[in-house]
Coordinates of C-alpha atoms and ligand atoms in Angstrom, one line a residue:
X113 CA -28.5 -55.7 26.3
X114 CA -26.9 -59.6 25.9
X115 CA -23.4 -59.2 25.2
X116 CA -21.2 -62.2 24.1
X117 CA -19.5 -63.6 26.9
X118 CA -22.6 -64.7 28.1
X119 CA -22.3 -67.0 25.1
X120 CA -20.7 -70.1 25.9
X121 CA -19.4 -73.6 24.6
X122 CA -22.3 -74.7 21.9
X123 CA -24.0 -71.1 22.0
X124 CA -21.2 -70.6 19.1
X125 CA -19.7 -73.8 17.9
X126 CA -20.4 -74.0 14.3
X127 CA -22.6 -71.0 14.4
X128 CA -22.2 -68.3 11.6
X129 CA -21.9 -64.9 13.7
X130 CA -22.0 -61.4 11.5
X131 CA -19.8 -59.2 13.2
X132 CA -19.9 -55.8 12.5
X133 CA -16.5 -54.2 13.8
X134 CA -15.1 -50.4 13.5
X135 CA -12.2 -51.2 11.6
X136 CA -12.2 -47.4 9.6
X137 CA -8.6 -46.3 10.5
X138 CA -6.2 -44.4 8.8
X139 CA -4.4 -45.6 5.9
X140 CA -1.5 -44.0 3.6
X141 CA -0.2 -45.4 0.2
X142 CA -2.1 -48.8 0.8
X143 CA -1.0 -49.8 4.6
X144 CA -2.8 -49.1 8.2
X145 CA -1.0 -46.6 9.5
X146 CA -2.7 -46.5 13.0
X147 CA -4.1 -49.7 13.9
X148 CA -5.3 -48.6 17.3
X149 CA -9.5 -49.2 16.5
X150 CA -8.5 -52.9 15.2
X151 CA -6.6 -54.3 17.9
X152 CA -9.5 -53.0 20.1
X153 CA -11.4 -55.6 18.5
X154 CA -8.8 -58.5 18.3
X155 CA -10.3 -59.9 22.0
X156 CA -13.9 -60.0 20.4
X157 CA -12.6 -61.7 17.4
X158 CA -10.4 -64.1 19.4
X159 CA -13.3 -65.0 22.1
X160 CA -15.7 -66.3 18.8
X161 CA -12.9 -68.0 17.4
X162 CA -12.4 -69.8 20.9
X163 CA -15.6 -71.0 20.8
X164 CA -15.6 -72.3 17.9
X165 CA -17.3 -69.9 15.7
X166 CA -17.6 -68.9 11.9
X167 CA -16.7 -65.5 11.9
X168 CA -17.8 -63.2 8.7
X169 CA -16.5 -59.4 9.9
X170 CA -18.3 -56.3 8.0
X171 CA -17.2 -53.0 8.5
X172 CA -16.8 -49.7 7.0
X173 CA -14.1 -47.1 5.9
X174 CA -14.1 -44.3 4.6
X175 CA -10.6 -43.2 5.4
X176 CA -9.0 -44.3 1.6
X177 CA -9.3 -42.8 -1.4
X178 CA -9.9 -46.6 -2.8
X179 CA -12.6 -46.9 0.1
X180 CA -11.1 -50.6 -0.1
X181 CA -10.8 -52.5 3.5
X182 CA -7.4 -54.2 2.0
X183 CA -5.0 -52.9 3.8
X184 CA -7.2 -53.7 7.2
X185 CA -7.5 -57.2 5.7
X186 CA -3.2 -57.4 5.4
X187 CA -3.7 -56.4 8.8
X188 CA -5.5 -58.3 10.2
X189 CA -3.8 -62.0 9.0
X190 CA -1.0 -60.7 11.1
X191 CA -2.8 -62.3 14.2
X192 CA -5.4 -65.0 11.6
X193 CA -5.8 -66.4 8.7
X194 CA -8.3 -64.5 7.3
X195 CA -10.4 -64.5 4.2
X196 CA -11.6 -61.3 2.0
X197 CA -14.5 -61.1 0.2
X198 CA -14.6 -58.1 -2.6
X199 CA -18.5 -58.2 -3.5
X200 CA -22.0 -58.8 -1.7
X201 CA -24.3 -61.6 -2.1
X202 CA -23.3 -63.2 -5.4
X203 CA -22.1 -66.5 -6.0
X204 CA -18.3 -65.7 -5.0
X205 CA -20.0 -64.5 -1.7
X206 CA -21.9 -67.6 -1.2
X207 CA -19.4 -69.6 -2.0
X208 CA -17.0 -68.5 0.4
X209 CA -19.3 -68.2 3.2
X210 CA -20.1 -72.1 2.9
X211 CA -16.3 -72.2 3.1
X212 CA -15.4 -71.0 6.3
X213 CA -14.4 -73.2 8.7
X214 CA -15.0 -73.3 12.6
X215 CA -12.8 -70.9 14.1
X216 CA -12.3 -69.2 10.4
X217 CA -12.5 -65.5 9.3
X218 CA -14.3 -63.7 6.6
X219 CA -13.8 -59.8 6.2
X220 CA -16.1 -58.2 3.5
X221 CA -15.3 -55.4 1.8
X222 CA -16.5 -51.7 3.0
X223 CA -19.9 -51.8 3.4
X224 CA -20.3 -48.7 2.0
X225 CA -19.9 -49.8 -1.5
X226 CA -23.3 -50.5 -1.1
X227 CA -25.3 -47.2 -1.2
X228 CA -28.2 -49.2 0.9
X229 CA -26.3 -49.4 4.2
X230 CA -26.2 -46.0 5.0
X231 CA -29.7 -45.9 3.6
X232 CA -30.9 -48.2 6.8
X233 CA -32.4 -50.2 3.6
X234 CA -34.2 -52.7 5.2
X235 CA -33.8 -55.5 2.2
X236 CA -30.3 -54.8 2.5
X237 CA -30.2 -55.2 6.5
X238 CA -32.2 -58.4 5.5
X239 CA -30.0 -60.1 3.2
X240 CA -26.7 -59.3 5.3
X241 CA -28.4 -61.1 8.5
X242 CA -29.4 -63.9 6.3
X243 CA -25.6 -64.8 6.2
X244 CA -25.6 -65.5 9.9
X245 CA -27.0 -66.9 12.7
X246 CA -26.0 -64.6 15.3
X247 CA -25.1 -60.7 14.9
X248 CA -23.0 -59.4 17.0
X249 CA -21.9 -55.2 17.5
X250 CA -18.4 -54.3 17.8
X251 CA -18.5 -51.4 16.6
X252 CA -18.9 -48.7 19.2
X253 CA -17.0 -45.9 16.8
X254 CA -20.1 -45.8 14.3
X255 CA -22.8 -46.7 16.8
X256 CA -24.1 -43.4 16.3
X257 CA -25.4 -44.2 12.6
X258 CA -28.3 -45.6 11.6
X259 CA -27.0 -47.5 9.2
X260 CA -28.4 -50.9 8.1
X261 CA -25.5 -53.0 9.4
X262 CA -26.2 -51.5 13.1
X263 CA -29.9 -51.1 13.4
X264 CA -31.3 -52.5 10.4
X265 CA -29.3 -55.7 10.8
X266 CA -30.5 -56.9 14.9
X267 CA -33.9 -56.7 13.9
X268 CA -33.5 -60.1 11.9
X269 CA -31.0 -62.1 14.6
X270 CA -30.3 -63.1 18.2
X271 CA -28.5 -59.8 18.9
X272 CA -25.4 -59.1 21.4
X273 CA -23.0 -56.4 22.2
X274 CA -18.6 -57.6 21.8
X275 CA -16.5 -56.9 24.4
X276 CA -15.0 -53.6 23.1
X277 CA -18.9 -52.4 23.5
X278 CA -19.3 -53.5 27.1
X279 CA -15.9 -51.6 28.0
X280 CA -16.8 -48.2 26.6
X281 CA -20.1 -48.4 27.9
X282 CA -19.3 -49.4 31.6
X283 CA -16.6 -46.5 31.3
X284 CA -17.7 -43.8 29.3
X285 CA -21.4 -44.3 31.6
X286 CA -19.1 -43.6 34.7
X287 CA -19.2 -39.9 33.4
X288 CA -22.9 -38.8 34.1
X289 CA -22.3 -39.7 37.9
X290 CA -18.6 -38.7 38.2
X291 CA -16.2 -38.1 41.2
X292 CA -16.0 -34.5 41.9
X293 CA -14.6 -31.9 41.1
X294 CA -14.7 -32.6 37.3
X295 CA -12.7 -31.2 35.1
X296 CA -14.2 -32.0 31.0
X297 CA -11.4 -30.4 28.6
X298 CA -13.2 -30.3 24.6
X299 CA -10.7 -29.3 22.0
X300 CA -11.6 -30.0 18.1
X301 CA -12.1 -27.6 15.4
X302 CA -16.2 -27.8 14.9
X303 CA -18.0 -25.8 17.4
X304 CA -21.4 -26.6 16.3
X305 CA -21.1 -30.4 16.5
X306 CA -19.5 -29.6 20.3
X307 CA -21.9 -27.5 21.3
X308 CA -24.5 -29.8 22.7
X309 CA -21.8 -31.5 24.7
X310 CA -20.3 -28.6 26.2
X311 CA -24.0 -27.1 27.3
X312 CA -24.6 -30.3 29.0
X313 CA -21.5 -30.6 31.1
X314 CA -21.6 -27.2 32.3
X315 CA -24.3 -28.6 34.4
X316 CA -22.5 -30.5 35.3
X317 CA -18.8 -30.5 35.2
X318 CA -17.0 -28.0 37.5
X319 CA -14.7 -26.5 34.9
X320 CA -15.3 -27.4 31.1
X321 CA -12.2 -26.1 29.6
X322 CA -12.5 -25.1 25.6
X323 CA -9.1 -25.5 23.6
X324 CA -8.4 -25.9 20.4
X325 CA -9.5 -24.1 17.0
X326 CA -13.0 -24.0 19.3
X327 CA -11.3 -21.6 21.2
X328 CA -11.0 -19.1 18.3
X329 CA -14.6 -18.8 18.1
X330 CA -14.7 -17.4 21.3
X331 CA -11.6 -15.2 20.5
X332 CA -13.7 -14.2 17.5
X333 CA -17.0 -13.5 19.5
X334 CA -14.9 -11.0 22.0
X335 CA -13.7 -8.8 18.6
X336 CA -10.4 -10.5 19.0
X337 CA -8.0 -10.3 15.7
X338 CA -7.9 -14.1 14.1
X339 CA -5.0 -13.7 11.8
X340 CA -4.4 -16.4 9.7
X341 CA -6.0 -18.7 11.8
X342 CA -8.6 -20.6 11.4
X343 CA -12.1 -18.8 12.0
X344 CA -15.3 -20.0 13.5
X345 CA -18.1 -18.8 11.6
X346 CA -21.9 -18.4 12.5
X347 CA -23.5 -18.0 15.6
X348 CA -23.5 -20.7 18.1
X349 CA -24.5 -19.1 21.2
X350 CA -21.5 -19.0 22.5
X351 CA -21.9 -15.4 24.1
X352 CA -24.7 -17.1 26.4
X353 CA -22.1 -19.7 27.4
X354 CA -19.6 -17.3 28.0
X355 CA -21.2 -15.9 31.6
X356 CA -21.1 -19.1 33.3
X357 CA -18.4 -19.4 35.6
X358 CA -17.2 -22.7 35.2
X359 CA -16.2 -21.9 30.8
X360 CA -13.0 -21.5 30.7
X361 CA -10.6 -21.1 27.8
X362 CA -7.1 -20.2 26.8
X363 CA -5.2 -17.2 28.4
X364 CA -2.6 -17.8 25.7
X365 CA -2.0 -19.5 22.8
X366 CA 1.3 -20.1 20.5
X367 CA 1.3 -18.5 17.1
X368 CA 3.2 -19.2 13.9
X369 CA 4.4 -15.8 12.1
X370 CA 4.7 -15.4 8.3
X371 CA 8.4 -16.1 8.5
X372 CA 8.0 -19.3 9.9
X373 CA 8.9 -18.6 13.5
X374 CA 7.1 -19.1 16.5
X375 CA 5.5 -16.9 19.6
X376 CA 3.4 -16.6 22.7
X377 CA 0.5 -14.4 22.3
X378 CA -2.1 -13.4 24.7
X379 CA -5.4 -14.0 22.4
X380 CA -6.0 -10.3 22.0
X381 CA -2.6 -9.4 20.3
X382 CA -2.6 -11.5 17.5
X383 CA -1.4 -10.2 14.5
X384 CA -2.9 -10.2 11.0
X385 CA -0.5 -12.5 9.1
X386 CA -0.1 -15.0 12.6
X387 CA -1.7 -18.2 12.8
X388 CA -2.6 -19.8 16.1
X389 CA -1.5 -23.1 16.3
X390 CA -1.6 -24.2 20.1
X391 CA -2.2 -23.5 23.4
X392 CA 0.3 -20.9 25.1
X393 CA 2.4 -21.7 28.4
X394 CA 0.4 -19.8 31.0
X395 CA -2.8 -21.9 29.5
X396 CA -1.0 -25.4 30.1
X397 CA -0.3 -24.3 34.0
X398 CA -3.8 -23.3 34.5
X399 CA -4.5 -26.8 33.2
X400 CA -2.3 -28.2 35.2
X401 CA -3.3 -26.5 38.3
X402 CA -6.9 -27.9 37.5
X403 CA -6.4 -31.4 37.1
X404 CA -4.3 -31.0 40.3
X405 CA -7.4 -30.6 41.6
X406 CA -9.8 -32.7 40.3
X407 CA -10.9 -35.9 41.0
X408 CA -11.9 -36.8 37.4
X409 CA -10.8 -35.3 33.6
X410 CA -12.4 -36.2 30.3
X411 CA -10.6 -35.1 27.7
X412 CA -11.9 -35.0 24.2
X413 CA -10.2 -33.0 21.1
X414 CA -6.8 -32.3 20.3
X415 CA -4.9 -28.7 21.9
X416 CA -3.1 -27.6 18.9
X417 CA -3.1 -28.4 14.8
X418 CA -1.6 -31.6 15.1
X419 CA -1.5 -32.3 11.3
X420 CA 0.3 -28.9 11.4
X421 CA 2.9 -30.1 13.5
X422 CA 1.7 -28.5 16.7
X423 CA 1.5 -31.5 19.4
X424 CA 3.6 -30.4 22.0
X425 CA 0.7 -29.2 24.6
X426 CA -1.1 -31.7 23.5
X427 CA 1.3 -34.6 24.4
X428 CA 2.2 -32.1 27.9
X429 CA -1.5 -32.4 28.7
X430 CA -1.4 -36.0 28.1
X431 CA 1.8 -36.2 30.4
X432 CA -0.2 -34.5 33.0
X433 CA -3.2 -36.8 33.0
X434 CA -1.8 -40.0 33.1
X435 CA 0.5 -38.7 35.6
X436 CA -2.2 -38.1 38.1
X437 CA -3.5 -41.2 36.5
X438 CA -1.1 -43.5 37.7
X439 CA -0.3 -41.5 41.6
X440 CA -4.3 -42.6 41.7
X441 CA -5.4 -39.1 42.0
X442 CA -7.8 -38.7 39.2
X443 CA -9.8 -41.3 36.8
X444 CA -9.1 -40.1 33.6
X445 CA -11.1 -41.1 30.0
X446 CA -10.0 -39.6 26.6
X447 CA -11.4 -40.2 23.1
X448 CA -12.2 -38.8 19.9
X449 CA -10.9 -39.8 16.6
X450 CA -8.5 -37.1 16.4
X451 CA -7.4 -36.7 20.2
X452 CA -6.3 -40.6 19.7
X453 CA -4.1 -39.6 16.1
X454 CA -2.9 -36.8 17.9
X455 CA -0.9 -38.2 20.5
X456 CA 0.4 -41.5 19.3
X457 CA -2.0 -43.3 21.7
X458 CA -0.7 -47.0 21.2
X459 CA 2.7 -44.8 23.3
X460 CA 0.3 -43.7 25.8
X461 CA -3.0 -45.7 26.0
X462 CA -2.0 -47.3 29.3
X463 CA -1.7 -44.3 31.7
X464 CA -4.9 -43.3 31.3
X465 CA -8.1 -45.1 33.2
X466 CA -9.9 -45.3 29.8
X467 CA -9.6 -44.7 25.9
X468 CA -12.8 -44.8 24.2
X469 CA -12.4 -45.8 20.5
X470 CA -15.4 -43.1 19.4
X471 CA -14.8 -40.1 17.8
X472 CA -18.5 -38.6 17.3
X473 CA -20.4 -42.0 18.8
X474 CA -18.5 -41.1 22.1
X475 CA -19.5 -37.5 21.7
X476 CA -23.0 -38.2 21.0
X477 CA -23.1 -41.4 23.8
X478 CA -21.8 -38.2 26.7
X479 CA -24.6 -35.8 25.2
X480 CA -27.3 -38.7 24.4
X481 CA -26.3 -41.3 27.4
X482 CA -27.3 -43.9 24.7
X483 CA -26.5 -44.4 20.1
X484 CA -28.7 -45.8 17.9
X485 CA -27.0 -49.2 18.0
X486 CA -27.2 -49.5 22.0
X487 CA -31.1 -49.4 21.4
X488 CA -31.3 -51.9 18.7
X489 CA -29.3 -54.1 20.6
X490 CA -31.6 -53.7 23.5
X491 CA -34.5 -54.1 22.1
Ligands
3PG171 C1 -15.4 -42.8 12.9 O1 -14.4 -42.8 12.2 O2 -15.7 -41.9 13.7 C2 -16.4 -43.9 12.7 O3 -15.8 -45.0 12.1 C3 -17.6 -43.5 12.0 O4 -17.3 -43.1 10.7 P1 -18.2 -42.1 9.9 O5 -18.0 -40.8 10.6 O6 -17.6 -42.1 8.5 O7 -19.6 -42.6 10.0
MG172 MG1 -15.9 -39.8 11.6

């Protein structure tokens, strides 16, 4: 794969480049309320606009009732002065894309207005690369669709991967070889999308430690009582990965009572009308204790119900891993859509070796070692 700073001086002056970006972030009552994804592409943006290019951004969202990228666009002229463009193709489009100037910005609206990108339709994929000279991928978070705007789209251009793309690949890739031991903690609520990821790296990891609402499938699979909590249905094999030696999972976990108050349970005393929420005390020490002695932790999914209010183990662990971060005793890389909202991750983004900007395209990338929109770029 080319990627973009091997484009230099005239590769870009005056050249139209169709950059598609991973600008779906959350958004309340019309405003980005966690902008983390977008300034991860600002240096992309700013290297094409240094050299002098015409930049027309599309992206998706799907994160708004109004499916609208507005708010991203208010955003956004915050650092440029940027253009927005509501429709596809028609002479509003046109016109505006005869507009922009060298150095000049053009955000379309969500792509998936248009029920042919997530189609792959190939017409589509045509007519978006026929605004452009160059395309360029950005967009590592939804590199694991095949959509037309990431596979359809490089079959019609001179194809190269940003700078946000070249970062997660060069660290996220440092995974499948790491320093050992290796400590890989999955949290999340889905067990079946999960799954594939935590067979793989108990080959390979020396402790895979589950947490989470994962964990409750397991709970649920030894007879356990759930409570309240939420319950894992189906069966995903997970009696098979119970015997290896290197599955761990919580010895304790912190429930909410009926009444509103809060204790620490060992997982087979819960109570019918309590509602695990995080992980309990002795659990976080046995984490501890393992990232004391590991060389490298990859953490992906959040400990507790976050949108419930239960973040404190969550933001101990992340304590705990950028600690060891910073003293230079582990490399540590964290990721996953919700393991970023979960911890305020603008707060803590620099303790940690490496934040991917993925939710399932870095969970797919660890299983897969490649997405969709690596090989389209490659080819
Ligand atoms: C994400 O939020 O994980 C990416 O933007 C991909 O979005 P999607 O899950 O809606 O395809
Ligand atoms: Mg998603």
């Amino acid at each position: 794969m080319k990627y973009i700073d091997e484009l230099k001086g005239d590769d870009l002056k005056g050249k139209y480049v169709l950059l598609r970006l991973d600008l779906n972030v959350p958004v309340s009552n019309g405003q980005v309320v966690n902008a983390y994804r977008i300034d991860r592409a600002i240096p992309t943006i700013d290297y094409l606009r240094e050299h002098g290019a015409k930049v027309i951004i599309i992206a998706h969202t799907e994160s708004d009732a109004n499916m609208t990228l507005v708010p991203v666009a208010q955003y956004l002229s915050g650092f440029f002065k940027i253009d927005f463009c509501q429709t596809y193709f028609n002479p509003i489009a046109i016109d505006k894309i005869s507009k922009l100037e060298d150095r000049g910005v053009l955000l379309f609206e969500n792509l998936r207005i248009n029920p042919e990108e997530k189609e792959n339709n190939i017409e589509f994929a045509k007519k978006l690369a026929q605004m452009a000279d160059i395309y360029v991928d950005d967009a590592f978070g939804a590199m694991h669709r095949k959509h037309a705007s990431i596979i359809g789209v490089p079959e019609f251009l001179p194809h190269y991967g940003g700078l946000l793309l070249k970062q997660e690949i060069e660290n996220l890739s440092k995974v499948f070889s790491p320093k050992k031991p290796f400590l890989f903690i999955v949290g999340g609520v889905k067990f079946s999308t999960k799954l594939p990821l935590i067979k793989k790296y108990l080959d390979k990891a020396d402790y895979v430690f589950i947490v989470g609402a994962l964990a409750n499938g397991i709970f649920k699979e030894k007879g356990f009582t759930l409570g309240t909590s939420l319950s894992i249905d189906g069966d995903f094999g997970i009696k098979e990965l119970m015997n290896k030696d290197n599955f761990l999972y919580p010895i304790d976990v912190t429930v909410q009572k009926s009444d509103g108050s809060f204790e620490f349970r060992n997982p087979d005393e819960i109570g019918n009308d309590e509602y695990i929420g995080d992980l309990g005390p002795k659990t976080m020490e046995k984490l501890k204790e393992l990232i004391g002695i590991s060389k490298t932790v990859v953490w992906n999914g959040p400990l507790g119900d976050f949108e419930k209010g239960f973040k404190d183990k969550t933001e101990q662990l992340a304590e705990v891993i950028m600690k060891a971060t910073e003293e230079g005793k582990i490399e540590s890389i964290v990721g996953g859509g919700d393991t970023l909202a979960s911890i305020n991750i603008n707060e803590f983004e620099h303790g940690f070796t490496f934040v991917s900007t993925g939710g399932g395209a870095m969970l797919d990338y660890l299983v897969n070692e490649t997405l969709p929109g690596i090989e389209a770029l490659n080819k």
